[in-house]
Short mmCIF file of C-alpha atoms in Angstrom, two decimals:
data_model
loop_
_atom_site.label_atom_id
_atom_site.label_comp_id
_atom_site.label_asym_id
_atom_site.label_seq_id
_atom_site.Cartn_x
_atom_site.Cartn_y
_atom_site.Cartn_z
CA MET A 1 38.00 -40.00 -45.88
CA GLU A 2 34.85 -40.91 -47.81
CA ALA A 3 34.90 -41.30 -51.60
CA ARG A 4 32.54 -38.33 -52.00
CA GLU A 5 34.89 -36.10 -50.00
CA SER A 6 37.86 -37.30 -52.05
CA TRP A 7 36.09 -36.46 -55.30
CA ALA A 8 35.12 -33.04 -53.92
CA ALA A 9 38.74 -32.31 -52.92
CA LEU A 10 39.95 -33.46 -56.32
CA ALA A 11 37.43 -31.38 -58.28
CA ALA A 12 37.64 -28.25 -56.12
CA GLY A 13 41.43 -28.30 -56.07
CA GLY A 14 41.61 -28.85 -59.82
CA VAL A 15 39.18 -26.08 -60.72
CA ALA A 16 40.82 -23.62 -58.32
CA GLY A 17 44.25 -24.45 -59.72
CA VAL A 18 43.14 -23.88 -63.32
CA CYS A 19 41.51 -20.55 -62.46
CA VAL A 20 44.52 -19.20 -60.58
CA ASP A 21 47.06 -20.39 -63.15
CA LEU A 22 45.20 -19.00 -66.16
CA ILE A 23 44.42 -15.65 -64.54
CA LEU A 24 48.02 -15.10 -63.39
CA PHE A 25 49.69 -16.53 -66.52
CA PRO A 26 50.63 -13.18 -68.17
CA LEU A 27 52.36 -12.02 -64.96
CA ASP A 28 54.29 -15.28 -64.84
CA THR A 29 55.39 -14.83 -68.46
CA VAL A 30 56.69 -11.33 -67.75
CA LYS A 31 58.55 -12.59 -64.64
CA THR A 32 60.11 -15.48 -66.56
CA ARG A 33 61.24 -13.19 -69.37
CA LEU A 34 62.69 -10.67 -66.94
CA GLN A 35 64.72 -13.51 -65.41
CA SER A 36 65.83 -14.87 -68.79
CA PRO A 37 69.61 -14.74 -69.43
CA GLN A 38 68.90 -13.41 -72.94
CA GLY A 39 67.06 -10.43 -71.51
CA PHE A 40 63.42 -9.41 -71.47
CA ARG A 41 63.23 -8.01 -75.00
CA LYS A 42 65.05 -10.91 -76.70
CA ALA A 43 62.98 -13.43 -74.72
CA GLY A 44 59.84 -11.98 -76.32
CA GLY A 45 59.08 -8.82 -74.37
CA PHE A 46 55.33 -8.37 -74.21
CA ARG A 47 54.81 -10.30 -77.47
CA GLY A 48 53.18 -13.72 -77.14
CA ILE A 49 52.30 -13.14 -73.49
CA TYR A 50 50.31 -16.40 -73.47
CA ALA A 51 53.15 -18.51 -74.95
CA GLY A 52 53.20 -21.79 -73.04
CA VAL A 53 49.62 -21.55 -71.80
CA PRO A 54 48.67 -24.99 -73.23
CA SER A 55 51.10 -26.78 -70.90
CA THR A 56 49.74 -24.78 -67.97
CA ALA A 57 46.14 -25.48 -68.97
CA ILE A 58 46.84 -29.20 -69.33
CA GLY A 59 48.95 -29.54 -66.19
CA SER A 60 47.07 -27.21 -63.88
CA PHE A 61 44.01 -29.32 -63.09
CA PRO A 62 45.86 -32.59 -62.33
CA ASN A 63 48.57 -30.72 -60.41
CA ALA A 64 46.14 -28.94 -58.07
CA ALA A 65 43.89 -31.99 -57.84
CA ALA A 66 46.86 -34.21 -56.89
CA PHE A 67 47.87 -31.74 -54.19
CA PHE A 68 44.43 -31.47 -52.59
CA ILE A 69 43.53 -35.15 -52.77
CA THR A 70 46.88 -35.98 -51.13
CA TYR A 71 46.50 -33.18 -48.59
CA GLU A 72 42.96 -34.14 -47.57
CA ASN A 73 43.67 -37.89 -47.40
CA VAL A 74 46.88 -37.52 -45.38
CA LYS A 75 45.18 -34.99 -43.11
CA SER A 76 42.28 -37.36 -42.44
CA MET A 77 44.67 -40.26 -41.71
CA LEU A 78 46.68 -38.14 -39.28
CA TYR A 79 43.60 -36.79 -37.49
CA HIS A 80 42.71 -40.16 -36.01
CA GLY A 81 43.82 -39.96 -32.40
CA SER A 82 45.54 -36.61 -32.94
CA THR A 83 45.38 -34.13 -30.07
CA SER A 84 44.56 -30.49 -30.78
CA TYR A 85 48.11 -29.24 -30.24
CA LEU A 86 49.35 -31.67 -32.93
CA THR A 87 46.77 -30.51 -35.49
CA PRO A 88 49.08 -27.88 -37.09
CA ALA A 89 51.77 -30.55 -37.43
CA ALA A 90 49.28 -32.82 -39.22
CA HIS A 91 48.48 -29.98 -41.64
CA MET A 92 52.20 -29.40 -42.20
CA VAL A 93 52.88 -33.07 -42.97
CA ALA A 94 49.81 -33.30 -45.24
CA ALA A 95 50.77 -30.13 -47.13
CA SER A 96 54.38 -31.27 -47.54
CA LEU A 97 53.35 -34.64 -48.94
CA GLY A 98 50.81 -32.88 -51.15
CA GLU A 99 53.61 -30.74 -52.62
CA VAL A 100 55.84 -33.77 -53.25
CA VAL A 101 53.04 -35.49 -55.18
CA ALA A 102 51.82 -32.36 -57.01
CA CYS A 103 55.34 -31.49 -58.17
CA LEU A 104 55.46 -34.78 -60.06
CA ILE A 105 52.91 -33.13 -62.37
CA ARG A 106 53.80 -29.45 -61.86
CA VAL A 107 57.50 -29.62 -62.73
CA PRO A 108 57.20 -31.10 -66.26
CA SER A 109 54.42 -28.63 -67.00
CA GLU A 110 56.56 -25.75 -65.68
CA VAL A 111 59.63 -26.83 -67.67
CA VAL A 112 57.68 -26.81 -70.94
CA LYS A 113 55.84 -23.59 -70.01
CA GLN A 114 58.99 -21.66 -69.12
CA ARG A 115 60.80 -22.77 -72.26
CA ALA A 116 57.80 -21.67 -74.32
CA GLN A 117 57.69 -18.33 -72.52
CA VAL A 118 61.26 -17.48 -73.55
CA SER A 119 60.84 -18.92 -77.06
CA PRO A 120 57.39 -17.64 -78.06
CA SER A 121 57.92 -18.68 -81.68
CA SER A 122 58.04 -22.39 -80.74
CA SER A 123 54.88 -24.37 -80.06
CA THR A 124 54.31 -26.14 -76.77
CA LEU A 125 54.25 -29.52 -78.51
CA ARG A 126 57.51 -28.78 -80.32
CA ILE A 127 59.19 -27.79 -77.04
CA LEU A 128 57.90 -30.95 -75.33
CA SER A 129 59.13 -33.24 -78.11
CA HIS A 130 62.49 -31.40 -78.32
CA THR A 131 63.00 -31.75 -74.57
CA LEU A 132 62.13 -35.45 -74.60
CA TYR A 133 64.34 -36.14 -77.65
CA HIS A 134 67.42 -34.27 -76.37
CA GLU A 135 67.12 -34.71 -72.59
CA GLY A 136 64.76 -37.62 -72.06
CA ILE A 137 62.24 -37.75 -69.27
CA GLN A 138 64.89 -36.34 -66.91
CA GLY A 139 64.73 -33.08 -68.86
CA LEU A 140 61.10 -32.67 -67.85
CA TYR A 141 62.04 -33.08 -64.20
CA ARG A 142 64.89 -30.57 -64.26
CA GLY A 143 64.53 -28.60 -61.04
CA TYR A 144 62.19 -31.06 -59.28
CA LYS A 145 64.13 -31.06 -55.99
CA SER A 146 64.55 -27.30 -55.90
CA THR A 147 60.86 -26.79 -56.71
CA VAL A 148 59.79 -29.11 -53.89
CA LEU A 149 62.21 -27.39 -51.51
CA ARG A 150 60.73 -24.01 -52.53
CA GLU A 151 57.10 -25.11 -52.19
CA ILE A 152 57.26 -26.97 -48.87
CA PRO A 153 58.16 -23.97 -46.64
CA PHE A 154 55.31 -21.98 -48.18
CA SER A 155 52.87 -24.84 -47.52
CA LEU A 156 54.19 -25.31 -43.99
CA VAL A 157 52.92 -21.82 -43.20
CA GLN A 158 49.93 -21.45 -45.52
CA PHE A 159 47.93 -24.60 -44.78
CA PRO A 160 48.05 -24.65 -40.96
CA LEU A 161 47.17 -20.95 -41.04
CA TRP A 162 44.30 -21.56 -43.49
CA GLU A 163 42.92 -24.40 -41.35
CA SER A 164 43.27 -22.35 -38.14
CA LEU A 165 41.50 -19.36 -39.65
CA LYS A 166 38.65 -21.59 -40.85
CA ASP A 167 38.36 -23.16 -37.39
CA LEU A 168 38.35 -19.74 -35.71
CA TRP A 169 35.70 -18.37 -38.07
CA SER A 170 33.59 -21.53 -37.63
CA TRP A 171 33.85 -21.25 -33.86
CA LYS A 172 32.92 -17.54 -33.90
CA GLN A 173 29.80 -18.06 -36.06
CA GLY A 174 28.78 -21.40 -34.55
CA HIS A 175 28.84 -23.44 -37.78
CA VAL A 176 31.23 -24.60 -40.48
CA VAL A 177 32.48 -21.86 -42.77
CA ASP A 178 30.90 -21.41 -46.19
CA SER A 179 33.03 -21.87 -49.29
CA TRP A 180 33.47 -18.11 -49.77
CA GLN A 181 34.63 -17.81 -46.17
CA SER A 182 37.11 -20.62 -46.72
CA ALA A 183 38.36 -18.77 -49.81
CA VAL A 184 38.84 -15.58 -47.75
CA CYS A 185 40.81 -17.56 -45.17
CA GLY A 186 42.90 -19.11 -47.94
CA ALA A 187 43.59 -15.74 -49.54
CA PHE A 188 44.71 -14.32 -46.21
CA ALA A 189 46.85 -17.37 -45.44
CA GLY A 190 48.48 -17.19 -48.87
#
């Protein structure tokens, strides 16, 4: 994979991740509060619906960028000598490794975000420092294995489907899909 392609994957993945995370943040807050053991109302209800957004904003770009740079690089390494019937397997391996790497960034960001969502009166920085002081770095990685195990099956389906849809659309129109067409394929695959 060329350096220019790597930078493009990094930038596109990062920007897409930030957009999705910030647009869907209020829904995630409501979901987290509904799941809170203290109950929706005591966890903040609809008050402070953007509590924890700084950790998401900070973690979103590097998380998505790490996934896509890993995905694209592993995919390009596996394509050499790969036959067409093994292509979906290459996408599955690349997506799985992408999730393992991205979760190294995603999980600490999620831990801080979720704690802020159920304690809207505490700042993101206060929650981060409290977690580090009382639990150490391990506290930021609470749930890493379960998060990876949750994300990999989704990626095993989504990315081979996304790639196949792009290939089919490219074949039908006789040229590589445009970015908006790739986005449509990704939305359908997701």
